[in-house]
mmCIF file of C-alpha atoms and ligand atoms in Angstrom:
data_model
loop_
_atom_site.group_PDB
_atom_site.id
_atom_site.type_symbol
_atom_site.label_atom_id
_atom_site.label_comp_id
_atom_site.label_asym_id
_atom_site.label_seq_id
_atom_site.Cartn_x
_atom_site.Cartn_y
_atom_site.Cartn_z
ATOM 1 C CA MET A 1 -82.262 29.368 -14.895
ATOM 2 C CA GLN A 2 -82.724 26.115 -16.873
ATOM 3 C CA GLY A 3 -79.813 23.883 -17.124
ATOM 4 C CA CYS A 4 -77.656 21.405 -15.588
ATOM 5 C CA ALA A 5 -73.915 21.459 -14.412
ATOM 6 C CA PHE A 6 -71.344 18.924 -13.438
ATOM 7 C CA VAL A 7 -69.273 20.082 -10.516
ATOM 8 C CA ASP A 8 -67.049 18.062 -8.029
ATOM 9 C CA GLY A 9 -68.181 14.753 -9.880
ATOM 10 C CA GLU A 10 -71.840 15.604 -9.416
ATOM 11 C CA PHE A 11 -74.733 16.760 -11.441
ATOM 12 C CA VAL A 12 -76.259 19.908 -9.971
ATOM 13 C CA ALA A 13 -78.709 22.639 -10.814
ATOM 14 C CA PRO A 14 -77.116 25.746 -12.160
ATOM 15 C CA GLU A 15 -77.616 27.788 -8.889
ATOM 16 C CA HIS A 16 -75.481 25.192 -7.190
ATOM 17 C CA ALA A 17 -72.704 25.131 -9.666
ATOM 18 C CA LYS A 18 -70.016 26.939 -7.676
ATOM 19 C CA ILE A 19 -66.153 26.883 -7.265
ATOM 20 C CA SER A 20 -63.845 27.939 -4.455
ATOM 21 C CA ILE A 21 -62.545 31.584 -4.927
ATOM 22 C CA PHE A 22 -59.073 30.111 -4.175
ATOM 23 C CA ASP A 23 -59.211 28.168 -7.755
ATOM 24 C CA TRP A 24 -56.586 29.510 -10.005
ATOM 25 C CA GLY A 25 -59.146 29.331 -12.708
ATOM 26 C CA PHE A 26 -60.771 32.347 -10.909
ATOM 27 C CA LEU A 27 -57.755 33.960 -9.464
ATOM 28 C CA HIS A 28 -55.505 33.876 -12.593
ATOM 29 C CA SER A 29 -57.796 32.837 -15.423
ATOM 30 C CA ASP A 30 -55.766 29.680 -15.395
ATOM 31 C CA ALA A 31 -58.170 27.389 -17.139
ATOM 32 C CA THR A 32 -59.302 26.102 -20.665
ATOM 33 C CA TYR A 33 -62.814 25.287 -21.955
ATOM 34 C CA ASP A 34 -64.633 24.332 -25.033
ATOM 35 C CA VAL A 35 -68.192 25.090 -26.112
ATOM 36 C CA ALA A 36 -70.267 22.823 -28.303
ATOM 37 C CA HIS A 37 -73.899 23.142 -29.173
ATOM 38 C CA VAL A 38 -76.855 20.860 -29.495
ATOM 39 C CA TRP A 39 -79.482 21.907 -32.084
ATOM 40 C CA ASP A 40 -82.737 19.983 -32.569
ATOM 41 C CA GLY A 41 -81.636 17.331 -29.955
ATOM 42 C CA LYS A 42 -78.277 16.692 -31.639
ATOM 43 C CA PHE A 43 -74.637 17.650 -30.851
ATOM 44 C CA PHE A 44 -72.828 19.387 -33.840
ATOM 45 C CA ARG A 45 -69.214 18.091 -34.393
ATOM 46 C CA LEU A 46 -68.750 16.955 -31.049
ATOM 47 C CA ASP A 47 -65.697 15.169 -31.656
ATOM 48 C CA ASP A 48 -64.057 18.222 -33.144
ATOM 49 C CA HIS A 49 -64.758 20.129 -29.959
ATOM 50 C CA LEU A 50 -63.383 17.246 -27.905
ATOM 51 C CA ASP A 51 -60.291 17.090 -29.949
ATOM 52 C CA ARG A 52 -59.594 21.004 -29.432
ATOM 53 C CA PHE A 53 -60.345 20.500 -25.723
ATOM 54 C CA GLU A 54 -57.930 17.732 -25.258
ATOM 55 C CA ALA A 55 -55.193 19.565 -27.271
ATOM 56 C CA SER A 56 -55.795 22.608 -24.977
ATOM 57 C CA LEU A 57 -55.535 20.571 -21.986
ATOM 58 C CA ARG A 58 -52.420 18.982 -23.057
ATOM 59 C CA ALA A 59 -50.892 22.340 -24.070
ATOM 60 C CA LEU A 60 -51.614 23.845 -20.610
ATOM 61 C CA ARG A 61 -50.589 20.723 -18.642
ATOM 62 C CA LEU A 62 -53.935 20.435 -17.219
ATOM 63 C CA ASP A 63 -55.233 16.968 -16.230
ATOM 64 C CA PRO A 64 -59.092 16.891 -16.089
ATOM 65 C CA GLY A 65 -58.897 13.573 -14.237
ATOM 66 C CA VAL A 66 -61.585 12.029 -16.662
ATOM 67 C CA SER A 67 -61.417 10.201 -19.902
ATOM 68 C CA ARG A 68 -62.586 11.503 -23.066
ATOM 69 C CA GLN A 69 -65.352 9.070 -23.010
ATOM 70 C CA ARG A 70 -66.311 10.327 -19.587
ATOM 71 C CA MET A 71 -66.389 14.007 -20.814
ATOM 72 C CA ARG A 72 -68.604 13.017 -23.737
ATOM 73 C CA GLU A 73 -71.091 11.149 -21.309
ATOM 74 C CA VAL A 74 -71.084 14.036 -18.951
ATOM 75 C CA MET A 75 -72.005 16.473 -21.777
ATOM 76 C CA HIS A 76 -74.826 14.264 -23.019
ATOM 77 C CA GLU A 77 -76.092 13.814 -19.324
ATOM 78 C CA CYS A 78 -76.074 17.567 -18.750
ATOM 79 C CA VAL A 79 -78.238 18.199 -21.770
ATOM 80 C CA ARG A 80 -80.533 15.092 -21.101
ATOM 81 C CA ARG A 81 -81.016 16.298 -17.332
ATOM 82 C CA ALA A 82 -81.642 19.879 -18.530
ATOM 83 C CA GLY A 83 -84.261 18.635 -21.059
ATOM 84 C CA LEU A 84 -82.852 20.967 -23.710
ATOM 85 C CA ARG A 85 -83.211 20.493 -27.514
ATOM 86 C CA GLU A 86 -81.194 23.578 -28.274
ATOM 87 C CA ALA A 87 -78.414 24.056 -25.891
ATOM 88 C CA TYR A 88 -74.950 25.735 -25.225
ATOM 89 C CA VAL A 89 -72.654 22.973 -23.780
ATOM 90 C CA GLU A 90 -69.304 23.865 -22.114
ATOM 91 C CA VAL A 91 -66.626 21.781 -20.652
ATOM 92 C CA LEU A 92 -63.789 23.358 -18.665
ATOM 93 C CA CYS A 93 -60.871 22.550 -16.541
ATOM 94 C CA THR A 94 -59.279 24.843 -14.159
ATOM 95 C CA ARG A 95 -55.833 24.779 -12.484
ATOM 96 C CA GLY A 96 -57.547 24.370 -9.200
ATOM 97 C CA ARG A 97 -56.169 25.061 -5.830
ATOM 98 C CA PRO A 98 -52.335 24.847 -4.915
ATOM 99 C CA ALA A 99 -51.154 22.962 -1.851
ATOM 100 C CA PRO A 100 -51.548 25.247 1.156
ATOM 101 C CA GLY A 101 -48.983 28.039 1.096
ATOM 102 C CA SER A 102 -47.603 26.834 -2.276
ATOM 103 C CA ARG A 103 -47.329 29.012 -5.433
ATOM 104 C CA ASP A 104 -46.310 26.151 -7.441
ATOM 105 C CA PRO A 105 -48.687 25.207 -10.373
ATOM 106 C CA ARG A 106 -47.598 21.725 -10.222
ATOM 107 C CA SER A 107 -49.087 21.296 -6.676
ATOM 108 C CA CYS A 108 -52.462 22.237 -7.884
ATOM 109 C CA THR A 109 -55.464 19.739 -8.235
ATOM 110 C CA ASN A 110 -56.973 20.466 -11.350
ATOM 111 C CA THR A 111 -60.707 20.424 -11.742
ATOM 112 C CA PHE A 112 -63.161 19.248 -14.554
ATOM 113 C CA MET A 113 -66.515 20.876 -14.859
ATOM 114 C CA ALA A 114 -69.339 20.957 -17.384
ATOM 115 C CA PHE A 115 -72.699 22.657 -18.004
ATOM 116 C CA ALA A 116 -75.516 22.858 -20.461
ATOM 117 C CA ILE A 117 -77.653 25.919 -20.641
ATOM 118 C CA PRO A 118 -80.142 26.975 -23.210
ATOM 119 C CA PHE A 119 -78.531 27.905 -26.484
ATOM 120 C CA VAL A 120 -76.619 31.231 -26.440
ATOM 121 C CA TRP A 121 -76.700 33.388 -29.587
ATOM 122 C CA ILE A 122 -73.767 35.834 -30.253
ATOM 123 C CA ALA A 123 -76.514 37.472 -32.360
ATOM 124 C CA ASP A 124 -79.957 36.107 -32.585
ATOM 125 C CA PRO A 125 -81.961 35.480 -35.768
ATOM 126 C CA ALA A 126 -83.747 38.745 -35.679
ATOM 127 C CA LYS A 127 -80.337 40.577 -35.402
ATOM 128 C CA GLN A 128 -78.908 38.235 -38.087
ATOM 129 C CA ARG A 129 -81.533 39.331 -40.553
ATOM 130 C CA ARG A 130 -80.544 42.934 -39.800
ATOM 131 C CA GLY A 131 -76.698 42.175 -39.809
ATOM 132 C CA ILE A 132 -74.403 43.216 -36.986
ATOM 133 C CA ASP A 133 -72.590 46.549 -36.590
ATOM 134 C CA LEU A 134 -68.787 45.452 -36.171
ATOM 135 C CA VAL A 135 -66.381 47.882 -34.663
ATOM 136 C CA VAL A 136 -62.515 47.673 -34.904
ATOM 137 C CA GLY A 137 -61.419 48.126 -31.507
ATOM 138 C CA THR A 138 -58.061 49.763 -30.311
ATOM 139 C CA PRO A 139 -56.913 47.280 -27.646
ATOM 140 C CA GLN A 140 -54.341 45.008 -29.253
ATOM 141 C CA ARG A 141 -55.378 41.242 -29.027
ATOM 142 C CA ILE A 142 -52.912 39.663 -26.621
ATOM 143 C CA PRO A 143 -50.124 38.317 -28.823
ATOM 144 C CA PRO A 144 -49.744 34.655 -29.459
ATOM 145 C CA SER A 145 -46.375 34.606 -27.943
ATOM 146 C CA SER A 146 -47.977 35.543 -24.573
ATOM 147 C CA VAL A 147 -51.179 33.413 -24.782
ATOM 148 C CA ASP A 148 -51.632 30.970 -27.545
ATOM 149 C CA PRO A 149 -54.991 31.930 -29.012
ATOM 150 C CA ARG A 150 -55.426 28.376 -30.389
ATOM 151 C CA ILE A 151 -56.035 27.244 -26.711
ATOM 152 C CA LYS A 152 -59.505 28.443 -25.914
ATOM 153 C CA ASN A 153 -58.999 30.763 -22.899
ATOM 154 C CA TYR A 154 -60.471 33.369 -20.541
ATOM 155 C CA HIS A 155 -57.986 35.977 -21.217
ATOM 156 C CA TRP A 156 -60.528 38.406 -22.284
ATOM 157 C CA MET A 157 -59.704 41.847 -20.850
ATOM 158 C CA ASP A 158 -58.808 43.158 -24.363
ATOM 159 C CA PHE A 159 -62.167 41.747 -25.743
ATOM 160 C CA VAL A 160 -64.104 43.181 -22.765
ATOM 161 C CA MET A 161 -62.609 46.607 -23.148
ATOM 162 C CA GLY A 162 -63.258 46.501 -26.803
ATOM 163 C CA LEU A 163 -66.849 45.739 -26.330
ATOM 164 C CA PHE A 164 -67.171 48.797 -24.160
ATOM 165 C CA GLN A 165 -65.689 50.774 -27.041
ATOM 166 C CA ALA A 166 -68.005 49.169 -29.487
ATOM 167 C CA TYR A 167 -71.028 50.060 -27.619
ATOM 168 C CA GLU A 168 -69.835 53.614 -27.026
ATOM 169 C CA ARG A 169 -69.497 53.941 -30.878
ATOM 170 C CA GLY A 170 -72.958 52.552 -31.541
ATOM 171 C CA GLY A 171 -71.773 49.035 -32.617
ATOM 172 C CA GLU A 172 -72.708 45.699 -31.411
ATOM 173 C CA THR A 173 -69.474 43.713 -31.133
ATOM 174 C CA VAL A 174 -65.820 44.279 -31.681
ATOM 175 C CA VAL A 175 -62.893 42.771 -33.568
ATOM 176 C CA LEU A 176 -59.340 43.309 -32.518
ATOM 177 C CA THR A 177 -56.061 43.528 -34.426
ATOM 178 C CA ASP A 178 -52.582 42.268 -33.705
ATOM 179 C CA GLY A 179 -51.310 45.788 -33.372
ATOM 180 C CA GLN A 180 -49.855 45.793 -36.829
ATOM 181 C CA GLY A 181 -52.860 46.484 -38.857
ATOM 182 C CA HIS A 182 -53.825 42.805 -39.149
ATOM 183 C CA VAL A 183 -57.443 41.454 -38.389
ATOM 184 C CA THR A 184 -57.533 38.771 -35.493
ATOM 185 C CA GLU A 185 -60.883 37.760 -34.057
ATOM 186 C CA GLY A 186 -63.604 38.980 -31.702
ATOM 187 C CA PRO A 187 -64.951 37.787 -28.479
ATOM 188 C CA GLY A 188 -66.155 34.166 -29.292
ATOM 189 C CA PHE A 189 -65.897 34.359 -33.046
ATOM 190 C CA ASN A 190 -63.684 34.319 -36.134
ATOM 191 C CA VAL A 191 -64.038 36.826 -39.040
ATOM 192 C CA PHE A 192 -64.267 36.307 -42.815
ATOM 193 C CA ALA A 193 -63.953 38.705 -45.632
ATOM 194 C CA VAL A 194 -65.433 37.778 -49.180
ATOM 195 C CA PHE A 195 -64.247 39.461 -52.512
ATOM 196 C CA GLY A 196 -66.107 38.997 -55.644
ATOM 197 C CA GLY A 197 -68.571 36.296 -56.258
ATOM 198 C CA ALA A 198 -71.686 38.444 -57.025
ATOM 199 C CA ALA A 199 -72.118 37.280 -60.606
ATOM 200 C CA ASP A 200 -70.339 33.762 -60.037
ATOM 201 C CA LEU A 201 -70.008 32.122 -56.651
ATOM 202 C CA GLN A 202 -66.892 30.165 -58.026
ATOM 203 C CA ALA A 203 -65.165 33.462 -58.474
ATOM 204 C CA ALA A 204 -65.452 34.488 -54.845
ATOM 205 C CA ARG A 205 -62.474 34.768 -52.730
ATOM 206 C CA VAL A 206 -63.098 33.811 -48.965
ATOM 207 C CA VAL A 207 -60.451 35.142 -46.693
ATOM 208 C CA THR A 208 -59.979 34.470 -43.074
ATOM 209 C CA PRO A 209 -57.006 35.314 -40.725
ATOM 210 C CA VAL A 210 -54.454 32.523 -40.346
ATOM 211 C CA ALA A 211 -52.647 33.748 -37.275
ATOM 212 C CA GLY A 212 -53.609 35.233 -33.923
ATOM 213 C CA VAL A 213 -56.894 33.309 -33.859
ATOM 214 C CA LEU A 214 -58.582 30.253 -32.301
ATOM 215 C CA GLU A 215 -59.084 27.681 -34.994
ATOM 216 C CA GLY A 216 -62.908 27.786 -34.661
ATOM 217 C CA VAL A 217 -65.114 24.519 -35.380
ATOM 218 C CA SER A 218 -67.515 26.921 -37.079
ATOM 219 C CA ARG A 219 -64.312 28.440 -39.057
ATOM 220 C CA ARG A 220 -63.349 25.069 -40.203
ATOM 221 C CA THR A 221 -66.931 24.353 -41.228
ATOM 222 C CA VAL A 222 -67.033 27.522 -43.197
ATOM 223 C CA ILE A 223 -63.802 26.814 -44.968
ATOM 224 C CA GLU A 224 -65.005 23.330 -45.876
ATOM 225 C CA MET A 225 -68.368 24.626 -47.169
ATOM 226 C CA ALA A 226 -66.736 27.572 -49.083
ATOM 227 C CA ALA A 227 -64.311 25.013 -50.741
ATOM 228 C CA ALA A 228 -67.204 22.698 -51.606
ATOM 229 C CA ALA A 229 -68.970 25.581 -53.223
ATOM 230 C CA GLY A 230 -66.020 26.152 -55.541
ATOM 231 C CA CYS A 231 -64.981 29.463 -53.817
ATOM 232 C CA THR A 232 -61.258 30.133 -53.260
ATOM 233 C CA VAL A 233 -60.424 29.889 -49.648
ATOM 234 C CA GLU A 234 -57.545 32.034 -48.468
ATOM 235 C CA GLN A 235 -56.122 31.537 -44.928
ATOM 236 C CA ARG A 236 -53.540 34.316 -44.582
ATOM 237 C CA LEU A 237 -53.051 37.760 -42.932
ATOM 238 C CA LEU A 238 -55.834 40.091 -43.466
ATOM 239 C CA ASP A 239 -55.258 43.800 -43.328
ATOM 240 C CA VAL A 240 -58.036 46.065 -41.552
ATOM 241 C CA ASP A 241 -57.824 48.170 -44.699
ATOM 242 C CA GLU A 242 -58.535 45.096 -46.926
ATOM 243 C CA LEU A 243 -61.496 44.276 -44.645
ATOM 244 C CA ARG A 244 -62.952 47.601 -45.173
ATOM 245 C CA ARG A 245 -62.998 46.959 -48.982
ATOM 246 C CA ALA A 246 -64.577 43.544 -48.593
ATOM 247 C CA ASP A 247 -67.815 42.818 -50.781
ATOM 248 C CA GLU A 248 -69.052 40.697 -47.667
ATOM 249 C CA ILE A 249 -68.056 40.227 -44.219
ATOM 250 C CA PHE A 250 -69.351 37.706 -41.668
ATOM 251 C CA LEU A 251 -68.491 35.938 -38.500
ATOM 252 C CA SER A 252 -68.285 32.403 -37.547
ATOM 253 C CA THR A 253 -69.060 30.989 -34.204
ATOM 254 C CA THR A 254 -70.746 28.049 -32.253
ATOM 255 C CA GLY A 255 -73.102 30.937 -30.988
ATOM 256 C CA GLY A 256 -75.124 31.258 -34.081
ATOM 257 C CA GLY A 257 -73.151 29.825 -37.098
ATOM 258 C CA VAL A 258 -72.523 32.367 -39.921
ATOM 259 C CA ILE A 259 -73.463 35.939 -38.876
ATOM 260 C CA PRO A 260 -73.606 38.530 -41.524
ATOM 261 C CA ILE A 261 -72.036 42.026 -40.890
ATOM 262 C CA SER A 262 -74.054 44.892 -42.041
ATOM 263 C CA HIS A 263 -71.624 47.790 -40.849
ATOM 264 C CA LEU A 264 -68.023 48.075 -40.323
ATOM 265 C CA ASP A 265 -67.322 51.236 -37.920
ATOM 266 C CA GLY A 266 -70.675 52.699 -38.917
ATOM 267 C CA VAL A 267 -70.046 52.257 -42.737
ATOM 268 C CA PRO A 268 -72.328 49.724 -44.714
ATOM 269 C CA VAL A 269 -70.292 46.947 -45.936
ATOM 270 C CA ALA A 270 -69.785 47.433 -49.784
ATOM 271 C CA GLY A 271 -72.434 50.142 -49.598
ATOM 272 C CA ARG A 272 -75.104 47.488 -49.275
ATOM 273 C CA LYS A 273 -78.794 48.067 -48.437
ATOM 274 C CA PRO A 274 -79.967 46.700 -45.083
ATOM 275 C CA GLY A 275 -80.696 43.065 -45.089
ATOM 276 C CA ASP A 276 -78.579 42.414 -48.159
ATOM 277 C CA PHE A 277 -75.474 40.649 -47.109
ATOM 278 C CA GLY A 278 -74.364 39.325 -50.397
ATOM 279 C CA PRO A 279 -74.679 35.853 -52.030
ATOM 280 C CA VAL A 280 -71.891 34.014 -50.315
ATOM 281 C CA SER A 281 -72.771 34.820 -46.834
ATOM 282 C CA ALA A 282 -76.414 33.729 -47.658
ATOM 283 C CA LEU A 283 -75.277 30.489 -49.065
ATOM 284 C CA LEU A 284 -72.911 29.625 -46.352
ATOM 285 C CA GLN A 285 -75.434 30.413 -43.656
ATOM 286 C CA ALA A 286 -78.090 28.079 -45.269
ATOM 287 C CA ARG A 287 -75.543 25.407 -45.864
ATOM 288 C CA TYR A 288 -74.256 25.668 -42.114
ATOM 289 C CA TRP A 289 -77.853 24.996 -40.804
ATOM 290 C CA ALA A 290 -78.386 22.150 -43.462
ATOM 291 C CA LEU A 291 -75.526 20.470 -42.065
ATOM 292 C CA HIS A 292 -77.189 20.101 -38.747
ATOM 293 C CA GLU A 293 -79.469 17.294 -40.612
ATOM 294 C CA ASP A 294 -76.163 15.495 -41.845
ATOM 295 C CA PRO A 295 -75.368 12.297 -39.775
ATOM 296 C CA ARG A 296 -71.625 12.903 -40.606
ATOM 297 C CA TYR A 297 -71.664 16.018 -38.338
ATOM 298 C CA VAL A 298 -74.178 15.333 -35.747
ATOM 299 C CA GLU A 299 -74.978 12.790 -32.813
ATOM 300 C CA ALA A 300 -78.238 12.542 -30.968
ATOM 301 C CA VAL A 301 -78.220 13.452 -27.296
ATOM 302 C CA GLN A 302 -78.746 10.134 -25.354
ATOM 303 C CA GLY A 303 -81.975 9.750 -23.652
ATOM 304 C CA LEU A 304 -83.493 13.136 -24.750
ATOM 305 C CA PRO A 305 -87.237 12.587 -25.281
ATOM 306 C CA ALA A 306 -87.992 12.953 -29.076
ATOM 307 C CA ALA A 307 -89.296 16.223 -30.323
ATOM 308 C CA ARG A 308 -93.052 16.936 -29.838
HETATM 309 C C1 PLP B 1 -64.767 30.210 -29.115
HETATM 310 C C2 PLP B 1 -64.131 31.219 -29.938
HETATM 311 C C3 PLP B 1 -64.194 31.335 -31.439
HETATM 312 C C4 PLP B 1 -65.137 30.554 -32.285
HETATM 313 O O1 PLP B 1 -64.953 29.166 -32.177
HETATM 314 P P1 PLP B 1 -66.065 28.021 -32.622
HETATM 315 O O2 PLP B 1 -65.423 26.749 -32.371
HETATM 316 O O3 PLP B 1 -66.412 28.274 -34.086
HETATM 317 O O4 PLP B 1 -67.130 28.434 -31.707
HETATM 318 C C5 PLP B 1 -63.357 32.175 -31.955
HETATM 319 N N1 PLP B 1 -62.620 33.045 -31.160
HETATM 320 C C6 PLP B 1 -62.602 32.974 -29.962
HETATM 321 C C7 PLP B 1 -61.601 33.872 -29.039
HETATM 322 C C8 PLP B 1 -63.424 31.972 -29.240
HETATM 323 O O5 PLP B 1 -63.269 32.027 -27.895
#
């Protein structure tokens, strides 16, 4: 596997990136993480990812033992060593191991790790041209009062069981609800519904759930792009029934940007023909990739050889 990891203060090949089975990150999913991406040799919105990671660390009382500046350097260095121009770059911090015989989280030695591997798509470009079949899963998303979804976390049992269900029903990925009929999110992405906008983009309403979700960096990018395009952006509760009536549906994720949905529970979105996802999704998808050339959003990976 191509890539580079940072574990125990050292840069190592992916096959040597290992942790103790006694680390609570593994035993209790007691960890947080963030994922940024590198496109054409440049990080996209790296500071926003680091802001969110630091907020997650604070909320979970985790101390990575390294400064923000060091985290940034490690991310750059992982990509440089891996020699990747398109990369998936993760930073993580686990609770670590407790003092011998202790069950007190305060006695744990927290550990910081990072890795860069080739870019990972939630749906690759070929699939994106077809559109994704999304399934509304029956597991309820873990409630925010139990695990705060604004902290990027590995509590994915609900998503994983939902994915099995989606595949059994012929779908490709899953979205979960809050148990009261409101859309939340899926494994690694936020969800958007678009109403109107076919004749006039400025008449489009772009809706995304406000509660029970991670505030994705791509979600924020979509909100900013949609507002700049003159659409009305609504961050509010979104009923599954309303999602079924949407003119367009798309996902937002670091793993591929703006990803159009073709079917919801096997039904074509707004009765559309294959490959036609509507004007708002198409515009936002194009603008998302155009932002990867915008110096306000990107920073070059230090020391990476120039593109051939
Ligand atoms: C990472 C993630 C997202 C998307 O966040 P981005 O910053 O846009 O990649 C959405 N939901 C969950 C549960 C996630 O883990």
